[in-house]
Amino acid sequence: MQPFAYARPATLADAFALLDEHGPDACLLAGGTDVVVGLRNRTLRPEMVIDLKQVAELQPAISEEGSWLTITATTALAGIDEDQRIHARFPALIEAAATVGSAQIRNRATLTGNICHASPAADTAPALLAYGARVNVASARGTRRVDLDEFFVGPGKTVLQRGELVTAIDLPIAAERRGAAFARITRRRGVDLATISICCVVESAGRTVLAYGAVGPRPFMVADESGLLADPAARDGAKDEVLRQLLTKASPISDVRGSREYREAMLLVMSRRALRASLERLRAA
Amino acid sequence: MIGTSQPRAGGLARVTGRQQFIADINLDHTLHVKLVHLDCGHARIVAIDTAAASEVYGVVAILTAADLPQPVPRFGPVHDDRPILAVGETKYHGQPVAAVAAETKEAAEAAAELVRVEYEALPGVYTVAAALDPDAPLVLEPGLRPDDPLRHSNVLRELNYGWGDVEAAKADLVVENSYAFPMVTHFAIEPHAFIAAPDDGGVVIWTATQNPFQTQRIIARVLGLPLARVRVIAPDPGGAFGGKQHPKYEPLVALLALRTGRPVRLLLTLEETFQEVRRTSCEIHVRTGFQADGTISFQDIQSDFLLGAYADVAERVITKANYLACGPYRVPDARITVRALLSHTTPSTAFRGFGTPQVSWAHESQLDDAARRLGLDRVDIRLRNLARKGEAFVPGDTPCDGDWAESVRKAAGAIEWGSPIAAGRGRGLAVAIKASATTGASYSIVRLHWDGSATVLAGTSDMGQGARTVLAQVAAHELGIPIDSIKVVMGDTAAVPFDLQTSASRSTVFMGQAVARACRDINAQLRQMAADLGLVANVSVVELLRARFSEVRGEVIGVGSYRSEHQPGHPLGGSPSFYEFSCTASEVEVDEGTGEILLVRHVTVADVGKALNPQHVEMQDEGAAVMGLGHTLMEHILLDDSGRIRNLGALDYRIPTTKDLPLEMLALVVENADGPGPYGSKGAGEGGLMATAPAVASAVTEATGVVIRDLPLTPERVWRAIQSRDL
Amino acid sequence: MSSTPIRVTVNGAEREVEVAPNTTLLDFLRDRLQLTGTKECCDLGECGACTVLLDGRAVNSCLMLAVEGDAREVTTIEGLSENGRPNALQDAFLAKGAVQCGFCIPGQVMAARYLLSRNPHPTLAEVREGLSGNLCRCGGYVQICEAVLAASEAGT
């Protein structure tokens, strides 16, 4: 690890000032599970590491206001698992968060970090996308809200500009019933990076949203507005047709975790399974 | 005492964090070493510029090949082929070209990054096919083996074994297939680490080796020192599995310590450890002849084993494993042709099973194929062909030394072979046999102190197998004293007598006998002492010692040894002392949609002669089985076109976790007290992984109908096979 | 680069120290405090050998800067035993034969301690889930999980 300075601002204003002062030589730190690896591998060589964990505005970790549930940037994945509101309203996010690393990792890694790292395989991304999350971005120059679907640009790249940071992720609280499920393929049953990941949300009104990770340069989502996927009476063949159409947006590559062909095939297999599980849960809801 | 599950010696220190591993040793004024390597498999080194690196504050020394004695000393357990640092070329991804020693590890890292190496990437040999290409670059300079007719090829050695006449053999069915076994790495949780310090005209080295005496010999030769001036201290390794059997960077750190006059320490990262050791991969082509009733008529085996850039001990791996390439079966006619090929990859070395998992993958899968074609039960075909006790299944060599069929029946029973099974599930059963230690020697000194306690000196390495506990049990039993009053001292060439090495599951047999004999030597002295003192025969040891050593004190020293001498002309240098026989049975469930395998139940049976410590045997066998599931289901080193390891590190090289365990595991033993070790014991601890792959693959075949002959059985590979089936 | 003062409680003892920001908690514990029971292996958060408790939560100390330990409480394997005596969980590891080479064991014990603090009576599946971030290459998982279940029954 190269030498660097460390600051723990108490307010967002202080954090913005540090960000502006150090520009490209600043690095934000929340959970650290990606950042510290980067520092050690020297792929990150900041002059200044800005630890956000003491920023007053980022508390409380999880809050509800109106029809939005807000999860701040320093909220660890374990904190998400421990929140009953999220269990009740966003169970697929719980499932997704539970697959990120080990218990030790989830005690440190943050939801926001998982998103800002912008790995195409980020496990929480499909769940957040499918639930319609938006990202709160702030800088010394003000704040803006970005739909998560607009937030990702490519591997490791987001719309964040220099001087900006993410303060929180908002999730819309749905009034209607829905069924949701998260699924993934990995090389082993224990902790692993996803070969593909998927989240499905079926709304009682008939709309089905499917979001995917690790099958393109960035996580993405698609929706079936026709109601066919959500229709319990529809034939499997007809559903497969719709799924195949939706999945044309995927552009998986071959890497050490799996080949393009396997990923393409698993997209359909896992989409069917996630859809089935979502429908069952909708019925049970 | 014998046959009881005594608690693990050293267990308390391990659960409280007090056990000292190499990295936990802190010497004053130590320099930290960082290695410099290139990001490609094979390259010509044009120039190395250390100017910027040497400016880094805290840097004390930077070594390149040019700074070493010329010609640069080379070493290895069998061939002296590996240079201390790369000379002229790097021959595998991760071979060090320079070493930086600095006051802090940060300074060493920063300086290592500033060592400028100008190099030209060269075409490399990364596969069997490439190694055999007549136009391929030569991995080993012909000048290093001037008298070897193979020196202008990448074949290090060609082996031919066999008996009978395969060409004339008659068969009702000939099964012909090719099998592949991947490169896998040891992944001991303790990364390799080395410390060296100048010491009284010589050098002392701390290394977590399985082989302190070989390390001592090699360093003495490289540095031109007498053995007695090279002291190797070998604290208990944090896992070894063969990866810590032979010297790697010990000569380099020893040289650095002498150059700088200070202690130096080199802690490899896990990634560097992966680049240092691996299992030999191979491609095996087999023709097996069968009679209609399943009797094996002949085996015709042609194998290519892909070694790394240096021979290390891999040639021995291949020699020994292929000697038993036909498995534990009666085979009237056999022809085994093996090539050991060099490549520009991590040097392959000893790894639990020592080549047996590779050869059993082929011979066991062949039996399953034949059973399917002949409509025979897969257990029956094995029982029909298994050698019986006393049968010389390799003509002229150590005959079958166990009731191997008993192990098979036990495993079959435990997996409920033949009972109805749910759709999507399958069972498999496979056996494997390993030739144990052949030649070798172990010495022990036991000191019975005047108060009746004893110190056992044994050069074995306790790397997790529990040798410390078992040797203490042997001594307690022989001396008739409590195990709590025995201390086993290991791992210091200046303190303990010679032992060949901790390998080949040999320690219980070789060192166990040496300790038992040393104790018996003491007992003989005690009997004489009692007679001299005119004491009655049944006087206790403590009373006798008190009577003898009442005033000036003293102790009784016993010496024991166990040797197996070299047999000239024997293909292995000597007959195996015993065979390690193992049977694995597995039940799996396959998700046909994704190719994922769920292990429902997994059984191993080991023929151990006598389990001196049943709990230790169970731990070793289950542990071996879990390790076997690694190469069976998920582990493989992937190389890119320039010979770089694509999945370097724990993130993308996957080994089993708690969640990858079979739902149920059983480790059973067969005990007929028919081994050459103390109390009829045989070596144990490798068997549990030797037949994992063919057992699981056979179960997958029963579940899905697909036959897979490449490992590992990743979800994708299984899925692809199912796709081909459904075409 | 200058050091940063921190006040960290390690195994019950508060310490005021200066640390360089580019020091991991793992290096700080091992190199500065000589608490070498916490082990280094993968440096990626994949193996769990470096597991310690931070304010009672299991974390990989290789993925944390020492400066992040300011005003926090760290418990290492050395902090579990009392006067060198193993606690009931450590005893269970010994009794069940969970220890082979032992290099992963401090991390396993800390992960198990955390698991039992959150879930005093886990099922076998929960133990396997809870310890899935701790690799053991000796493959002693069956006995490790048995040890955790035994400690749970004993009410630790």
mmCIF file of N, CA and C in Angstrom, chain C residues 65-149:
data_model
loop_
_atom_site.group_PDB
_atom_site.id
_atom_site.type_symbol
_atom_site.label_atom_id
_atom_site.label_comp_id
_atom_site.label_asym_id
_atom_site.label_seq_id
_atom_site.Cartn_x
_atom_site.Cartn_y
_atom_site.Cartn_z
ATOM 1 N N LEU C 65 -8.616 -0.600 7.392
ATOM 2 C CA LEU C 65 -7.443 0.175 7.796
ATOM 3 C C LEU C 65 -7.426 0.256 9.318
ATOM 4 N N ALA C 66 -6.231 0.283 9.866
ATOM 5 C CA ALA C 66 -6.138 0.375 11.332
ATOM 6 C C ALA C 66 -6.793 1.663 11.829
ATOM 7 N N VAL C 67 -6.679 2.741 11.043
ATOM 8 C CA VAL C 67 -7.278 4.020 11.485
ATOM 9 C C VAL C 67 -8.795 3.919 11.620
ATOM 10 N N GLU C 68 -9.402 2.989 10.892
ATOM 11 C CA GLU C 68 -10.853 2.806 11.023
ATOM 12 C C GLU C 68 -11.216 2.181 12.367
ATOM 13 N N GLY C 69 -10.213 1.715 13.080
ATOM 14 C CA GLY C 69 -10.462 1.130 14.393
ATOM 15 C C GLY C 69 -10.577 2.165 15.497
ATOM 16 N N ASP C 70 -10.416 3.422 15.126
ATOM 17 C CA ASP C 70 -10.487 4.494 16.130
ATOM 18 C C ASP C 70 -11.845 4.473 16.833
ATOM 19 N N ALA C 71 -11.792 4.532 18.150
ATOM 20 C CA ALA C 71 -12.999 4.560 18.986
ATOM 21 C C ALA C 71 -13.813 3.278 18.867
ATOM 22 N N ARG C 72 -13.156 2.209 18.416
ATOM 23 C CA ARG C 72 -13.856 0.930 18.275
ATOM 24 C C ARG C 72 -13.197 -0.090 19.194
ATOM 25 N N GLU C 73 -13.909 -1.200 19.328
ATOM 26 C CA GLU C 73 -13.413 -2.267 20.188
ATOM 27 C C GLU C 73 -13.096 -3.485 19.334
ATOM 28 N N VAL C 74 -11.869 -3.940 19.414
ATOM 29 C CA VAL C 74 -11.430 -5.081 18.616
ATOM 30 C C VAL C 74 -11.170 -6.264 19.547
ATOM 31 N N THR C 75 -11.698 -7.431 19.163
ATOM 32 C CA THR C 75 -11.391 -8.653 19.909
ATOM 33 C C THR C 75 -10.710 -9.631 18.970
ATOM 34 N N THR C 76 -9.562 -10.120 19.391
ATOM 35 C CA THR C 76 -8.844 -11.117 18.592
ATOM 36 C C THR C 76 -8.911 -12.457 19.317
ATOM 37 N N ILE C 77 -8.366 -13.470 18.679
ATOM 38 C CA ILE C 77 -8.364 -14.811 19.280
ATOM 39 C C ILE C 77 -7.710 -14.786 20.661
ATOM 40 N N GLU C 78 -6.710 -13.921 20.808
ATOM 41 C CA GLU C 78 -6.023 -13.856 22.110
ATOM 42 C C GLU C 78 -6.965 -13.342 23.188
ATOM 43 N N GLY C 79 -7.999 -12.633 22.783
ATOM 44 C CA GLY C 79 -8.930 -12.065 23.750
ATOM 45 C C GLY C 79 -10.026 -13.014 24.182
ATOM 46 N N LEU C 80 -10.090 -14.178 23.547
ATOM 47 C CA LEU C 80 -11.161 -15.121 23.906
ATOM 48 C C LEU C 80 -10.794 -15.969 25.112
ATOM 49 N N SER C 81 -9.537 -16.383 25.136
ATOM 50 C CA SER C 81 -9.154 -17.273 26.240
ATOM 51 C C SER C 81 -8.864 -16.431 27.476
ATOM 52 N N GLU C 82 -9.120 -17.016 28.605
ATOM 53 C CA GLU C 82 -8.873 -16.303 29.849
ATOM 54 C C GLU C 82 -7.661 -16.912 30.535
ATOM 55 N N ASN C 83 -6.647 -16.098 30.751
ATOM 56 C CA ASN C 83 -5.399 -16.553 31.355
ATOM 57 C C ASN C 83 -4.835 -17.776 30.632
ATOM 58 N N GLY C 84 -4.928 -17.719 29.313
ATOM 59 C CA GLY C 84 -4.382 -18.827 28.531
ATOM 60 C C GLY C 84 -5.264 -20.063 28.532
ATOM 61 N N ARG C 85 -6.371 -20.019 29.270
ATOM 62 C CA ARG C 85 -7.283 -21.159 29.286
ATOM 63 C C ARG C 85 -8.287 -20.999 28.148
ATOM 64 N N PRO C 86 -8.538 -22.062 27.428
ATOM 65 C CA PRO C 86 -9.509 -21.958 26.339
ATOM 66 C C PRO C 86 -10.919 -21.757 26.897
ATOM 67 N N ASN C 87 -11.766 -21.055 26.156
ATOM 68 C CA ASN C 87 -13.165 -20.972 26.575
ATOM 69 C C ASN C 87 -13.916 -22.197 26.054
ATOM 70 N N ALA C 88 -15.198 -22.248 26.329
ATOM 71 C CA ALA C 88 -15.953 -23.471 26.003
ATOM 72 C C ALA C 88 -15.988 -23.740 24.504
ATOM 73 N N LEU C 89 -16.027 -22.660 23.705
ATOM 74 C CA LEU C 89 -16.032 -22.841 22.250
ATOM 75 C C LEU C 89 -14.701 -23.441 21.787
ATOM 76 N N GLN C 90 -13.614 -22.913 22.324
ATOM 77 C CA GLN C 90 -12.297 -23.446 21.963
ATOM 78 C C GLN C 90 -12.157 -24.888 22.435
ATOM 79 N N ASP C 91 -12.700 -25.164 23.610
ATOM 80 C CA ASP C 91 -12.682 -26.547 24.108
ATOM 81 C C ASP C 91 -13.433 -27.476 23.160
ATOM 82 N N ALA C 92 -14.549 -26.982 22.640
ATOM 83 C CA ALA C 92 -15.340 -27.811 21.720
ATOM 84 C C ALA C 92 -14.549 -28.100 20.447
ATOM 85 N N PHE C 93 -13.800 -27.113 19.967
ATOM 86 C CA PHE C 93 -12.947 -27.344 18.794
ATOM 87 C C PHE C 93 -11.945 -28.465 19.081
ATOM 88 N N LEU C 94 -11.389 -28.455 20.279
ATOM 89 C CA LEU C 94 -10.417 -29.500 20.640
ATOM 90 C C LEU C 94 -11.097 -30.853 20.766
ATOM 91 N N ALA C 95 -12.222 -30.859 21.458
ATOM 92 C CA ALA C 95 -12.882 -32.132 21.746
ATOM 93 C C ALA C 95 -13.397 -32.797 20.477
ATOM 94 N N LYS C 96 -13.863 -32.011 19.531
ATOM 95 C CA LYS C 96 -14.443 -32.589 18.315
ATOM 96 C C LYS C 96 -13.406 -32.897 17.247
ATOM 97 N N GLY C 97 -12.146 -32.615 17.526
ATOM 98 C CA GLY C 97 -11.117 -32.901 16.521
ATOM 99 C C GLY C 97 -11.201 -31.948 15.344
ATOM 100 N N ALA C 98 -11.538 -30.695 15.622
ATOM 101 C CA ALA C 98 -11.697 -29.717 14.548
ATOM 102 C C ALA C 98 -10.365 -29.108 14.104
ATOM 103 N N VAL C 99 -9.320 -29.407 14.839
ATOM 104 C CA VAL C 99 -8.037 -28.758 14.561
ATOM 105 C C VAL C 99 -7.101 -29.719 13.828
ATOM 106 N N GLN C 100 -6.713 -29.351 12.623
ATOM 107 C CA GLN C 100 -5.663 -30.113 11.954
ATOM 108 C C GLN C 100 -4.406 -29.236 11.933
ATOM 109 N N CYS C 101 -4.081 -28.624 10.779
ATOM 110 C CA CYS C 101 -2.853 -27.803 10.805
ATOM 111 C C CYS C 101 -3.035 -26.593 11.717
ATOM 112 N N GLY C 102 -4.247 -26.116 11.816
ATOM 113 C CA GLY C 102 -4.546 -25.067 12.784
ATOM 114 C C GLY C 102 -4.415 -23.645 12.281
ATOM 115 N N PHE C 103 -3.960 -23.456 11.052
ATOM 116 C CA PHE C 103 -3.717 -22.098 10.586
ATOM 117 C C PHE C 103 -5.018 -21.309 10.433
ATOM 118 N N CYS C 104 -6.076 -21.986 10.016
ATOM 119 C CA CYS C 104 -7.352 -21.289 9.827
ATOM 120 C C CYS C 104 -8.143 -21.180 11.117
ATOM 121 N N ILE C 105 -7.704 -21.917 12.140
ATOM 122 C CA ILE C 105 -8.553 -22.116 13.317
ATOM 123 C C ILE C 105 -8.871 -20.821 14.080
ATOM 124 N N PRO C 106 -7.915 -19.920 14.297
ATOM 125 C CA PRO C 106 -8.304 -18.681 14.989
ATOM 126 C C PRO C 106 -9.448 -17.953 14.267
ATOM 127 N N GLY C 107 -9.367 -17.893 12.947
ATOM 128 C CA GLY C 107 -10.436 -17.251 12.177
ATOM 129 C C GLY C 107 -11.749 -18.004 12.292
ATOM 130 N N GLN C 108 -11.649 -19.330 12.265
ATOM 131 C CA GLN C 108 -12.871 -20.139 12.403
ATOM 132 C C GLN C 108 -13.516 -19.902 13.764
ATOM 133 N N VAL C 109 -12.676 -19.873 14.793
ATOM 134 C CA VAL C 109 -13.207 -19.689 16.147
ATOM 135 C C VAL C 109 -13.888 -18.318 16.258
ATOM 136 N N MET C 110 -13.272 -17.298 15.682
ATOM 137 C CA MET C 110 -13.865 -15.959 15.776
ATOM 138 C C MET C 110 -15.178 -15.883 15.000
ATOM 139 N N ALA C 111 -15.210 -16.520 13.822
ATOM 140 C CA ALA C 111 -16.450 -16.523 13.041
ATOM 141 C C ALA C 111 -17.536 -17.290 13.789
ATOM 142 N N ALA C 112 -17.137 -18.379 14.440
ATOM 143 C CA ALA C 112 -18.103 -19.178 15.193
ATOM 144 C C ALA C 112 -18.621 -18.394 16.403
ATOM 145 N N ARG C 113 -17.710 -17.692 17.029
ATOM 146 C CA ARG C 113 -18.091 -16.876 18.177
ATOM 147 C C ARG C 113 -19.155 -15.844 17.762
ATOM 148 N N TYR C 114 -18.918 -15.214 16.631
ATOM 149 C CA TYR C 114 -19.859 -14.212 16.128
ATOM 150 C C TYR C 114 -21.198 -14.871 15.806
ATOM 151 N N LEU C 115 -21.135 -15.997 15.115
ATOM 152 C CA LEU C 115 -22.367 -16.705 14.744
ATOM 153 C C LEU C 115 -23.203 -17.010 15.990
ATOM 154 N N LEU C 116 -22.535 -17.562 17.014
ATOM 155 C CA LEU C 116 -23.275 -17.949 18.226
ATOM 156 C C LEU C 116 -23.788 -16.724 18.986
ATOM 157 N N SER C 117 -23.088 -15.596 18.832
ATOM 158 C CA SER C 117 -23.578 -14.393 19.516
ATOM 159 C C SER C 117 -24.856 -13.882 18.852
ATOM 160 N N ARG C 118 -24.995 -14.126 17.543
ATOM 161 C CA ARG C 118 -26.207 -13.686 16.837
ATOM 162 C C ARG C 118 -27.294 -14.733 16.905
ATOM 163 N N ASN C 119 -26.873 -15.980 16.942
ATOM 164 C CA ASN C 119 -27.813 -17.102 16.836
ATOM 165 C C ASN C 119 -27.313 -18.215 17.754
ATOM 166 N N PRO C 120 -27.722 -18.169 19.022
ATOM 167 C CA PRO C 120 -27.141 -19.094 20.009
ATOM 168 C C PRO C 120 -27.433 -20.571 19.728
ATOM 169 N N HIS C 121 -28.488 -20.841 18.948
ATOM 170 C CA HIS C 121 -28.821 -22.246 18.692
ATOM 171 C C HIS C 121 -29.002 -22.488 17.197
ATOM 172 N N PRO C 122 -27.930 -22.409 16.456
ATOM 173 C CA PRO C 122 -28.050 -22.560 15.001
ATOM 174 C C PRO C 122 -28.280 -24.012 14.599
ATOM 175 N N THR C 123 -28.892 -24.183 13.436
ATOM 176 C CA THR C 123 -28.972 -25.513 12.826
ATOM 177 C C THR C 123 -27.651 -25.785 12.116
ATOM 178 N N LEU C 124 -27.462 -27.035 11.678
ATOM 179 C CA LEU C 124 -26.235 -27.357 10.937
ATOM 180 C C LEU C 124 -26.138 -26.487 9.681
ATOM 181 N N ALA C 125 -27.269 -26.302 8.995
ATOM 182 C CA ALA C 125 -27.243 -25.482 7.773
ATOM 183 C C ALA C 125 -26.836 -24.047 8.110
ATOM 184 N N GLU C 126 -27.302 -23.548 9.224
ATOM 185 C CA GLU C 126 -26.933 -22.181 9.612
ATOM 186 C C GLU C 126 -25.446 -22.086 9.980
ATOM 187 N N VAL C 127 -24.926 -23.148 10.589
ATOM 188 C CA VAL C 127 -23.493 -23.147 10.906
ATOM 189 C C VAL C 127 -22.686 -23.159 9.613
ATOM 190 N N ARG C 128 -23.104 -24.012 8.680
ATOM 191 C CA ARG C 128 -22.385 -24.065 7.399
ATOM 192 C C ARG C 128 -22.451 -22.718 6.690
ATOM 193 N N GLU C 129 -23.593 -22.054 6.766
ATOM 194 C CA GLU C 129 -23.728 -20.726 6.160
ATOM 195 C C GLU C 129 -22.830 -19.723 6.897
ATOM 196 N N GLY C 130 -22.898 -19.757 8.222
ATOM 197 C CA GLY C 130 -22.171 -18.770 9.011
ATOM 198 C C GLY C 130 -20.659 -18.886 8.898
ATOM 199 N N LEU C 131 -20.172 -20.085 8.626
ATOM 200 C CA LEU C 131 -18.723 -20.286 8.540
ATOM 201 C C LEU C 131 -18.239 -20.366 7.092
ATOM 202 N N SER C 132 -19.113 -20.027 6.148
ATOM 203 C CA SER C 132 -18.723 -20.217 4.745
ATOM 204 C C SER C 132 -17.682 -19.199 4.291
ATOM 205 N N GLY C 133 -17.399 -18.219 5.118
ATOM 206 C CA GLY C 133 -16.347 -17.263 4.775
ATOM 207 C C GLY C 133 -14.999 -17.626 5.364
ATOM 208 N N ASN C 134 -14.867 -18.848 5.851
ATOM 209 C CA ASN C 134 -13.614 -19.287 6.467
ATOM 210 C C ASN C 134 -13.155 -20.578 5.812
ATOM 211 N N LEU C 135 -12.100 -20.482 5.034
ATOM 212 C CA LEU C 135 -11.610 -21.661 4.326
ATOM 213 C C LEU C 135 -10.731 -22.516 5.237
ATOM 214 N N CYS C 136 -10.884 -23.829 5.091
ATOM 215 C CA CYS C 136 -10.001 -24.787 5.775
ATOM 216 C C CYS C 136 -9.552 -25.773 4.717
ATOM 217 N N ARG C 137 -8.288 -25.747 4.364
ATOM 218 C CA ARG C 137 -7.834 -26.643 3.306
ATOM 219 C C ARG C 137 -7.568 -28.046 3.835
ATOM 220 N N CYS C 138 -7.360 -28.172 5.147
ATOM 221 C CA CYS C 138 -7.281 -29.528 5.696
ATOM 222 C C CYS C 138 -8.648 -30.205 5.563
ATOM 223 N N GLY C 139 -9.659 -29.402 5.292
ATOM 224 C CA GLY C 139 -10.985 -29.958 5.049
ATOM 225 C C GLY C 139 -11.677 -30.426 6.310
ATOM 226 N N GLY C 140 -11.355 -29.810 7.430
ATOM 227 C CA GLY C 140 -11.934 -30.231 8.698
ATOM 228 C C GLY C 140 -13.313 -29.652 8.970
ATOM 229 N N TYR C 141 -14.038 -29.338 7.919
ATOM 230 C CA TYR C 141 -15.315 -28.637 8.087
ATOM 231 C C TYR C 141 -16.330 -29.424 8.916
ATOM 232 N N VAL C 142 -16.374 -30.735 8.689
ATOM 233 C CA VAL C 142 -17.383 -31.525 9.400
ATOM 234 C C VAL C 142 -17.179 -31.377 10.903
ATOM 235 N N GLN C 143 -15.913 -31.517 11.331
ATOM 236 C CA GLN C 143 -15.628 -31.429 12.761
ATOM 237 C C GLN C 143 -15.765 -29.992 13.276
ATOM 238 N N ILE C 144 -15.414 -29.029 12.442
ATOM 239 C CA ILE C 144 -15.551 -27.629 12.860
ATOM 240 C C ILE C 144 -17.035 -27.327 13.120
ATOM 241 N N CYS C 145 -17.874 -27.752 12.201
ATOM 242 C CA CYS C 145 -19.312 -27.499 12.372
ATOM 243 C C CYS C 145 -19.850 -28.254 13.590
ATOM 244 N N GLU C 146 -19.374 -29.480 13.783
ATOM 245 C CA GLU C 146 -19.794 -30.242 14.981
ATOM 246 C C GLU C 146 -19.388 -29.504 16.250
ATOM 247 N N ALA C 147 -18.205 -28.919 16.228
ATOM 248 C CA ALA C 147 -17.717 -28.199 17.405
ATOM 249 C C ALA C 147 -18.614 -27.006 17.715
ATOM 250 N N VAL C 148 -19.040 -26.300 16.675
ATOM 251 C CA VAL C 148 -19.895 -25.130 16.893
ATOM 252 C C VAL C 148 -21.244 -25.570 17.449
ATOM 253 N N LEU C 149 -21.778 -26.653 16.907
ATOM 254 C CA LEU C 149 -23.059 -27.156 17.414
ATOM 255 C C LEU C 149 -22.919 -27.619 18.867
#
